[in-house]
Amino acid sequence: MIMQKLNTTLVYILSIVGFICCCFSGVGVIPAGIGYYLANKGVKEYEANPEAYSNGPAMKTAKTVSLVVTVIAGLMALYSIYNFASTTPEEREQQQREMLEQFGMDPEMMEDAGY
């Protein structure tokens, strides 16, 4: 009997992309959530017929990784929403100027470039 493999690679890729994108206002919750959905679906397939799949435990690990990344990205999304709702546009502009100065960039140069 030939054993099938569950697609853990896709789940890991979506989790990594989700982790990287969580720095951008929590947008990473989208790919991480998709990865968690696929992992959960794969684990259910494995549990329904464990003899047919050779990498069921690997899919369970991928599910855990995607869950952790989804939670981290979700927390970042909530923080971004809170931060946006609790500051005025002037305060956000001042924060942006301070960040640019921290990285050694001239805020006026960015304004001249249209940012």
Tab-separated table of N, CA and C in Angstrom:
chain	number	residue	atom	x	y	z
A	1	MET	N	0.836	-1.184	0.000
A	1	MET	CA	0.000	0.000	0.000
A	1	MET	C	0.880	1.246	0.000
A	2	ILE	N	0.618	2.168	-0.910
A	2	ILE	CA	1.385	3.409	-1.012
A	2	ILE	C	0.794	4.437	-0.053
A	3	MET	N	1.673	5.029	0.777
A	3	MET	CA	1.212	6.022	1.734
A	3	MET	C	1.298	7.410	1.107
A	4	GLN	N	0.271	8.201	1.328
A	4	GLN	CA	0.242	9.582	0.836
A	4	GLN	C	0.914	10.491	1.843
A	5	LYS	N	1.264	11.695	1.367
A	5	LYS	CA	1.842	12.694	2.255
A	5	LYS	C	0.927	13.906	2.295
A	6	LEU	N	0.770	14.449	3.487
A	6	LEU	CA	0.022	15.693	3.652
A	6	LEU	C	0.942	16.856	3.291
A	7	ASN	N	0.377	17.948	2.811
A	7	ASN	CA	1.177	19.070	2.336
A	7	ASN	C	1.567	20.008	3.486
A	8	THR	N	2.555	19.587	4.268
A	8	THR	CA	3.014	20.425	5.379
A	8	THR	C	3.828	21.614	4.901
A	9	THR	N	4.465	21.495	3.750
A	9	THR	CA	5.305	22.580	3.232
A	9	THR	C	4.491	23.848	3.016
A	10	LEU	N	3.327	23.725	2.441
A	10	LEU	CA	2.469	24.881	2.198
A	10	LEU	C	2.078	25.551	3.513
A	11	VAL	N	1.772	24.755	4.511
A	11	VAL	CA	1.390	25.303	5.813
A	11	VAL	C	2.563	26.068	6.423
A	12	TYR	N	3.772	25.501	6.339
A	12	TYR	CA	4.941	26.191	6.877
A	12	TYR	C	5.229	27.484	6.123
A	13	ILE	N	5.092	27.466	4.810
A	13	ILE	CA	5.340	28.676	4.016
A	13	ILE	C	4.337	29.763	4.391
A	14	LEU	N	3.066	29.406	4.485
A	14	LEU	CA	2.054	30.387	4.878
A	14	LEU	C	2.311	30.921	6.291
A	15	SER	N	2.776	30.063	7.185
A	15	SER	CA	3.081	30.501	8.547
A	15	SER	C	4.256	31.475	8.566
A	16	ILE	N	5.288	31.182	7.791
A	16	ILE	CA	6.451	32.068	7.744
A	16	ILE	C	6.068	33.410	7.131
A	17	VAL	N	5.315	33.385	6.039
A	17	VAL	CA	4.859	34.631	5.415
A	17	VAL	C	3.997	35.408	6.403
A	18	GLY	N	3.134	34.714	7.133
A	18	GLY	CA	2.302	35.361	8.139
A	18	GLY	C	3.125	35.991	9.241
A	19	PHE	N	4.178	35.306	9.666
A	19	PHE	CA	5.040	35.857	10.721
A	19	PHE	C	5.764	37.104	10.232
A	20	ILE	N	6.263	37.063	9.015
A	20	ILE	CA	6.965	38.225	8.464
A	20	ILE	C	5.995	39.393	8.281
A	21	CYS	N	4.799	39.098	7.792
A	21	CYS	CA	3.816	40.160	7.513
A	21	CYS	C	3.134	40.694	8.766
A	22	CYS	N	3.304	40.047	9.904
A	22	CYS	CA	2.643	40.557	11.105
A	22	CYS	C	3.244	41.886	11.532
A	23	CYS	N	4.418	42.215	11.024
A	23	CYS	CA	5.032	43.515	11.309
A	23	CYS	C	4.313	44.642	10.584
A	24	PHE	N	3.537	44.313	9.559
A	24	PHE	CA	2.831	45.314	8.773
A	24	PHE	C	1.387	45.406	9.242
A	25	SER	N	1.187	45.980	10.407
A	25	SER	CA	-0.143	46.206	10.991
A	25	SER	C	-0.935	44.922	11.167
A	26	GLY	N	-0.273	43.815	11.358
A	26	GLY	CA	-0.963	42.559	11.626
A	26	GLY	C	-1.566	41.892	10.415
A	27	VAL	N	-1.144	42.276	9.216
A	27	VAL	CA	-1.681	41.688	7.989
A	27	VAL	C	-1.361	40.196	7.924
A	28	GLY	N	-0.360	39.752	8.650
A	28	GLY	CA	0.048	38.348	8.631
A	28	GLY	C	-1.007	37.388	9.135
A	29	VAL	N	-2.055	37.912	9.757
A	29	VAL	CA	-3.117	37.037	10.251
A	29	VAL	C	-3.817	36.339	9.082
A	30	ILE	N	-3.782	36.931	7.892
A	30	ILE	CA	-4.451	36.331	6.732
A	30	ILE	C	-3.731	35.059	6.261
A	31	PRO	N	-2.435	35.132	5.892
A	31	PRO	CA	-1.784	33.884	5.463
A	31	PRO	C	-1.645	32.864	6.598
A	32	ALA	N	-1.424	33.340	7.820
A	32	ALA	CA	-1.306	32.409	8.939
A	32	ALA	C	-2.645	31.718	9.212
A	33	GLY	N	-3.732	32.453	9.084
A	33	GLY	CA	-5.053	31.860	9.268
A	33	GLY	C	-5.365	30.826	8.200
A	34	ILE	N	-4.980	31.125	6.968
A	34	ILE	CA	-5.164	30.149	5.881
A	34	ILE	C	-4.330	28.906	6.154
A	35	GLY	N	-3.090	29.108	6.608
A	35	GLY	CA	-2.233	27.973	6.948
A	35	GLY	C	-2.826	27.132	8.066
A	36	TYR	N	-3.405	27.787	9.069
A	36	TYR	CA	-4.028	27.053	10.168
A	36	TYR	C	-5.232	26.260	9.672
A	37	TYR	N	-6.031	26.868	8.798
A	37	TYR	CA	-7.189	26.171	8.235
A	37	TYR	C	-6.750	24.914	7.469
A	38	LEU	N	-5.728	25.066	6.618
A	38	LEU	CA	-5.236	23.918	5.840
A	38	LEU	C	-4.649	22.841	6.745
A	39	ALA	N	-3.923	23.271	7.785
A	39	ALA	CA	-3.334	22.305	8.718
A	39	ALA	C	-4.422	21.561	9.478
A	40	ASN	N	-5.437	22.282	9.915
A	40	ASN	CA	-6.535	21.650	10.642
A	40	ASN	C	-7.257	20.634	9.757
A	41	LYS	N	-7.449	21.006	8.499
A	41	LYS	CA	-8.079	20.099	7.538
A	41	LYS	C	-7.210	18.844	7.341
A	42	GLY	N	-5.888	19.037	7.234
A	42	GLY	CA	-4.971	17.915	7.060
A	42	GLY	C	-4.940	16.995	8.264
A	43	VAL	N	-4.980	17.573	9.464
A	43	VAL	CA	-4.986	16.756	10.679
A	43	VAL	C	-6.272	15.924	10.744
A	44	LYS	N	-7.385	16.508	10.350
A	44	LYS	CA	-8.650	15.753	10.343
A	44	LYS	C	-8.587	14.592	9.353
A	45	GLU	N	-7.992	14.832	8.177
A	45	GLU	CA	-7.825	13.749	7.200
A	45	GLU	C	-6.971	12.630	7.780
A	46	TYR	N	-5.885	13.018	8.449
A	46	TYR	CA	-4.980	12.031	9.041
A	46	TYR	C	-5.690	11.230	10.128
A	47	GLU	N	-6.443	11.922	10.981
A	47	GLU	CA	-7.118	11.224	12.073
A	47	GLU	C	-8.229	10.306	11.559
A	48	ALA	N	-8.825	10.657	10.423
A	48	ALA	CA	-9.871	9.813	9.851
A	48	ALA	C	-9.293	8.518	9.260
A	49	ASN	N	-8.052	8.595	8.744
A	49	ASN	CA	-7.443	7.428	8.112
A	49	ASN	C	-5.928	7.480	8.311
A	50	PRO	N	-5.442	7.186	9.516
A	50	PRO	CA	-4.007	7.316	9.805
A	50	PRO	C	-3.108	6.386	9.003
A	51	GLU	N	-3.640	5.258	8.541
A	51	GLU	CA	-2.819	4.312	7.789
A	51	GLU	C	-2.470	4.835	6.402
A	52	ALA	N	-3.233	5.787	5.907
A	52	ALA	CA	-3.039	6.263	4.536
A	52	ALA	C	-1.972	7.355	4.426
A	53	TYR	N	-1.577	7.948	5.552
A	53	TYR	CA	-0.645	9.091	5.507
A	53	TYR	C	0.616	8.786	6.305
A	54	SER	N	1.739	9.207	5.745
A	54	SER	CA	3.017	8.931	6.403
A	54	SER	C	3.504	10.074	7.277
A	55	ASN	N	2.945	11.277	7.120
A	55	ASN	CA	3.481	12.408	7.869
A	55	ASN	C	2.415	13.122	8.704
A	56	GLY	N	1.553	12.375	9.335
A	56	GLY	CA	0.522	12.947	10.200
A	56	GLY	C	1.080	13.749	11.358
A	57	PRO	N	2.080	13.212	12.089
A	57	PRO	CA	2.653	13.996	13.181
A	57	PRO	C	3.292	15.313	12.702
A	58	ALA	N	3.860	15.307	11.508
A	58	ALA	CA	4.442	16.542	10.968
A	58	ALA	C	3.348	17.575	10.716
A	59	MET	N	2.180	17.134	10.286
A	59	MET	CA	1.074	18.066	10.064
A	59	MET	C	0.567	18.617	11.386
A	60	LYS	N	0.595	17.804	12.434
A	60	LYS	CA	0.194	18.300	13.755
A	60	LYS	C	1.156	19.385	14.222
A	61	THR	N	2.436	19.208	13.955
A	61	THR	CA	3.423	20.229	14.304
A	61	THR	C	3.199	21.492	13.481
A	62	ALA	N	2.928	21.329	12.196
A	62	ALA	CA	2.662	22.481	11.330
A	62	ALA	C	1.422	23.234	11.810
A	63	LYS	N	0.431	22.497	12.294
A	63	LYS	CA	-0.786	23.133	12.827
A	63	LYS	C	-0.452	23.976	14.055
A	64	THR	N	0.401	23.451	14.925
A	64	THR	CA	0.798	24.197	16.120
A	64	THR	C	1.553	25.464	15.746
A	65	VAL	N	2.480	25.346	14.802
A	65	VAL	CA	3.248	26.516	14.355
A	65	VAL	C	2.316	27.565	13.769
A	66	SER	N	1.393	27.156	12.923
A	66	SER	CA	0.493	28.118	12.299
A	66	SER	C	-0.452	28.744	13.322
A	67	LEU	N	-0.845	28.001	14.347
A	67	LEU	CA	-1.678	28.565	15.405
A	67	LEU	C	-0.921	29.644	16.173
A	68	VAL	N	0.329	29.366	16.517
A	68	VAL	CA	1.137	30.352	17.243
A	68	VAL	C	1.316	31.618	16.410
A	69	VAL	N	1.625	31.458	15.138
A	69	VAL	CA	1.811	32.620	14.264
A	69	VAL	C	0.497	33.384	14.094
A	70	THR	N	-0.617	32.675	13.985
A	70	THR	CA	-1.913	33.338	13.868
A	70	THR	C	-2.213	34.169	15.108
A	71	VAL	N	-1.909	33.641	16.276
A	71	VAL	CA	-2.136	34.389	17.521
A	71	VAL	C	-1.233	35.618	17.579
A	72	ILE	N	0.043	35.472	17.240
A	72	ILE	CA	0.966	36.610	17.252
A	72	ILE	C	0.507	37.682	16.268
A	73	ALA	N	0.155	37.280	15.063
A	73	ALA	CA	-0.298	38.240	14.054
A	73	ALA	C	-1.617	38.886	14.469
A	74	GLY	N	-2.498	38.117	15.080
A	74	GLY	CA	-3.762	38.667	15.558
A	74	GLY	C	-3.557	39.703	16.646
A	75	LEU	N	-2.629	39.424	17.574
A	75	LEU	CA	-2.313	40.400	18.616
A	75	LEU	C	-1.725	41.669	18.018
A	76	MET	N	-0.885	41.507	17.011
A	76	MET	CA	-0.313	42.674	16.349
A	76	MET	C	-1.392	43.474	15.628
A	77	ALA	N	-2.347	42.791	15.011
A	77	ALA	CA	-3.456	43.477	14.341
A	77	ALA	C	-4.293	44.256	15.358
A	78	LEU	N	-4.580	43.633	16.498
A	78	LEU	CA	-5.341	44.322	17.542
A	78	LEU	C	-4.584	45.537	18.070
A	79	TYR	N	-3.275	45.381	18.264
A	79	TYR	CA	-2.465	46.515	18.722
A	79	TYR	C	-2.480	47.644	17.695
A	80	SER	N	-2.386	47.310	16.420
A	80	SER	CA	-2.395	48.333	15.371
A	80	SER	C	-3.725	49.065	15.330
A	81	ILE	N	-4.811	48.326	15.473
A	81	ILE	CA	-6.136	48.952	15.493
A	81	ILE	C	-6.264	49.873	16.703
A	82	TYR	N	-5.832	49.387	17.861
A	82	TYR	CA	-5.882	50.210	19.079
A	82	TYR	C	-5.030	51.461	18.914
A	83	ASN	N	-3.826	51.302	18.399
A	83	ASN	CA	-2.916	52.435	18.235
A	83	ASN	C	-3.496	53.459	17.265
A	84	PHE	N	-4.085	52.994	16.182
A	84	PHE	CA	-4.688	53.896	15.207
A	84	PHE	C	-5.883	54.630	15.809
A	85	ALA	N	-6.699	53.919	16.591
A	85	ALA	CA	-7.911	54.516	17.162
A	85	ALA	C	-7.605	55.478	18.310
A	86	SER	N	-6.485	55.293	18.973
A	86	SER	CA	-6.200	56.096	20.165
A	86	SER	C	-5.248	57.258	19.913
A	87	THR	N	-4.800	57.465	18.690
A	87	THR	CA	-3.914	58.591	18.401
A	87	THR	C	-4.526	59.467	17.315
A	88	THR	N	-4.135	60.721	17.361
A	88	THR	CA	-4.592	61.655	16.332
A	88	THR	C	-3.648	61.579	15.136
A	89	PRO	N	-4.073	62.090	13.983
A	89	PRO	CA	-3.178	62.095	12.823
A	89	PRO	C	-1.866	62.854	13.095
A	90	GLU	N	-1.935	63.898	13.885
A	90	GLU	CA	-0.722	64.659	14.208
A	90	GLU	C	0.240	63.827	15.056
A	91	GLU	N	-0.306	63.067	16.008
A	91	GLU	CA	0.551	62.212	16.833
A	91	GLU	C	1.199	61.109	15.990
A	92	ARG	N	0.440	60.545	15.055
A	92	ARG	CA	1.011	59.506	14.182
A	92	ARG	C	2.118	60.081	13.303
A	93	GLU	N	1.914	61.300	12.812
A	93	GLU	CA	2.943	61.945	11.991
A	93	GLU	C	4.197	62.199	12.819
A	94	GLN	N	4.029	62.628	14.066
A	94	GLN	CA	5.178	62.859	14.946
A	94	GLN	C	5.912	61.548	15.228
A	95	GLN	N	5.165	60.466	15.451
A	95	GLN	CA	5.792	59.160	15.670
A	95	GLN	C	6.580	58.721	14.440
A	96	GLN	N	6.016	58.981	13.259
A	96	GLN	CA	6.702	58.610	12.026
A	96	GLN	C	7.990	59.407	11.868
A	97	ARG	N	7.947	60.684	12.184
A	97	ARG	CA	9.160	61.520	12.109
A	97	ARG	C	10.234	60.987	13.051
A	98	GLU	N	9.829	60.640	14.274
A	98	GLU	CA	10.790	60.129	15.256
A	98	GLU	C	11.412	58.816	14.790
A	99	MET	N	10.602	57.948	14.180
A	99	MET	CA	11.135	56.678	13.677
A	99	MET	C	12.125	56.921	12.548
A	100	LEU	N	11.811	57.845	11.643
A	100	LEU	CA	12.728	58.146	10.545
A	100	LEU	C	14.045	58.685	11.082
A	101	GLU	N	13.976	59.564	12.079
A	101	GLU	CA	15.197	60.109	12.673
A	101	GLU	C	16.008	59.018	13.370
A	102	GLN	N	15.317	58.069	14.008
A	102	GLN	CA	16.008	56.959	14.669
A	102	GLN	C	16.822	56.146	13.680
A	103	PHE	N	16.306	55.980	12.478
A	103	PHE	CA	16.993	55.204	11.455
A	103	PHE	C	17.949	56.056	10.628
A	104	GLY	N	18.164	57.296	11.049
A	104	GLY	CA	19.129	58.152	10.375
A	104	GLY	C	18.626	58.753	9.075
A	105	MET	N	17.320	58.806	8.895
A	105	MET	CA	16.761	59.387	7.679
A	105	MET	C	16.249	60.793	7.987
A	106	ASP	N	16.302	61.655	6.993
A	106	ASP	CA	15.841	63.026	7.149
A	106	ASP	C	14.350	63.091	6.811
A	107	PRO	N	13.492	63.451	7.785
A	107	PRO	CA	12.053	63.503	7.513
A	107	PRO	C	11.682	64.486	6.401
A	108	GLU	N	12.422	65.595	6.273
A	108	GLU	CA	12.128	66.564	5.218
A	108	GLU	C	12.404	65.967	3.840
A	109	MET	N	13.451	65.142	3.752
A	109	MET	CA	13.767	64.500	2.488
A	109	MET	C	12.617	63.577	2.056
A	110	MET	N	12.019	62.893	3.020
A	110	MET	CA	10.886	62.011	2.724
A	110	MET	C	9.682	62.819	2.260
A	111	GLU	N	9.468	63.987	2.876
A	111	GLU	CA	8.344	64.835	2.471
A	111	GLU	C	8.559	65.348	1.055
A	112	ASP	N	9.797	65.710	0.722
A	112	ASP	CA	10.089	66.206	-0.630
A	112	ASP	C	9.863	65.119	-1.673
A	113	ALA	N	10.052	63.848	-1.280
A	113	ALA	CA	9.872	62.740	-2.210
A	113	ALA	C	8.389	62.353	-2.334
A	114	GLY	N	7.534	62.962	-1.510
A	114	GLY	CA	6.106	62.708	-1.608
A	114	GLY	C	5.596	61.672	-0.633
A	115	TYR	N	6.359	61.335	0.396
A	115	TYR	CA	5.909	60.353	1.376
A	115	TYR	C	5.298	61.011	2.551
